[in-house]
Amino acid sequence: MDRVITLMKASRGFIVLVDPVTGTMSVQMSSGEADPEKTSSFLGSKTVIEQVVADGQAVISTDASLDDRFKGSSR
C-alpha cells in the first residue's frame, strides 16, 4: 500500500472489500493520512467505491468531493 501511495503521489490509500452477498463494504487496509476517523468518513461517502465495483475500473481523483463525476450522486 505504501509503495502504491508513493508511486501515485497520493496522500492516502484504502483496500476495501465488498461482501458479494450483503454488499457491505469494509476497509481491510489503509495507509497514508488514513486515521480511523478519516477511514470512517471515507466509507460514509461510498460513491467512488460503488463506481469502481460497478465498472471494474480504477478511479483516480485529486479530490472526490470536487470531482464532477461524483457531484450530485445519490450513491
CSV table of C-alpha atoms in Angstrom, one decimal:
chain,number,residue,atom,x,y,z
A,1,MET,CA,0.0,0.0,0.0
A,2,ASP,CA,2.8,2.4,0.9
A,3,ARG,CA,4.5,1.8,-2.4
A,4,VAL,CA,1.3,2.5,-4.4
A,5,ILE,CA,0.7,5.7,-2.5
A,6,THR,CA,4.3,6.8,-3.3
A,7,LEU,CA,4.0,5.9,-7.0
A,8,MET,CA,0.6,7.6,-7.4
A,9,LYS,CA,1.8,10.6,-5.3
A,10,ALA,CA,-1.4,10.1,-3.2
A,11,SER,CA,-2.0,11.3,0.3
A,12,ARG,CA,-3.7,8.1,1.4
A,13,GLY,CA,-5.0,4.8,0.1
A,14,PHE,CA,-7.5,2.1,1.0
A,15,ILE,CA,-8.2,-1.5,0.2
A,16,VAL,CA,-11.9,-2.0,0.5
A,17,LEU,CA,-13.6,-5.4,0.2
A,18,VAL,CA,-17.3,-5.7,-0.7
A,19,ASP,CA,-19.3,-8.7,0.5
A,20,PRO,CA,-20.9,-10.1,-2.7
A,21,VAL,CA,-24.0,-11.3,-0.7
A,22,THR,CA,-24.8,-8.3,1.5
A,23,GLY,CA,-23.0,-5.5,-0.3
A,24,THR,CA,-21.3,-4.5,2.9
A,25,MET,CA,-18.1,-2.6,2.5
A,26,SER,CA,-15.1,-2.9,4.9
A,27,VAL,CA,-11.7,-1.3,4.9
A,28,GLN,CA,-9.1,-4.1,5.1
A,29,MET,CA,-6.1,-1.8,4.9
A,30,SER,CA,-5.4,1.9,4.9
A,31,SER,CA,-2.3,3.9,4.7
A,32,GLY,CA,-1.1,7.5,4.4
A,33,GLU,CA,-3.2,10.1,6.1
A,34,ALA,CA,-5.8,7.4,6.9
A,35,ASP,CA,-6.5,7.6,10.6
A,36,PRO,CA,-9.6,5.8,11.9
A,37,GLU,CA,-11.8,8.9,11.8
A,38,LYS,CA,-10.9,9.5,8.1
A,39,THR,CA,-11.4,5.9,7.2
A,40,SER,CA,-15.0,6.0,8.7
A,41,SER,CA,-15.8,9.2,6.8
A,42,PHE,CA,-14.4,7.7,3.6
A,43,LEU,CA,-16.8,4.8,3.9
A,44,GLY,CA,-19.6,7.2,4.6
A,45,SER,CA,-19.1,8.6,1.1
A,46,LYS,CA,-19.2,5.4,-1.0
A,47,THR,CA,-19.7,6.9,-4.4
A,48,VAL,CA,-16.2,6.2,-5.6
A,49,ILE,CA,-16.1,2.7,-4.3
A,50,GLU,CA,-19.5,1.9,-5.8
A,51,GLN,CA,-18.4,3.2,-9.2
A,52,VAL,CA,-15.2,1.0,-9.1
A,53,VAL,CA,-17.3,-2.0,-8.2
A,54,ALA,CA,-19.9,-1.3,-10.9
A,55,ASP,CA,-17.3,-0.5,-13.7
A,56,GLY,CA,-14.4,-2.7,-12.6
A,57,GLN,CA,-12.1,0.2,-13.4
A,58,ALA,CA,-9.8,2.1,-11.0
A,59,VAL,CA,-10.7,5.7,-10.2
A,60,ILE,CA,-8.1,8.4,-9.8
A,61,SER,CA,-9.2,11.7,-8.4
A,62,THR,CA,-7.3,14.5,-6.7
A,63,ASP,CA,-10.3,15.4,-4.6
A,64,ALA,CA,-13.5,13.3,-5.0
A,65,SER,CA,-15.6,16.0,-3.2
A,66,LEU,CA,-14.7,18.4,-6.1
A,67,ASP,CA,-14.8,15.9,-8.9
A,68,ASP,CA,-17.7,16.5,-11.3
A,69,ARG,CA,-18.0,12.7,-11.8
A,70,PHE,CA,-19.3,12.3,-8.3
A,71,LYS,CA,-21.2,15.6,-7.7
A,72,GLY,CA,-24.9,15.2,-7.2
A,73,SER,CA,-24.7,11.4,-6.9
A,74,SER,CA,-27.2,9.6,-4.8
A,75,ARG,CA,-24.8,6.7,-4.2
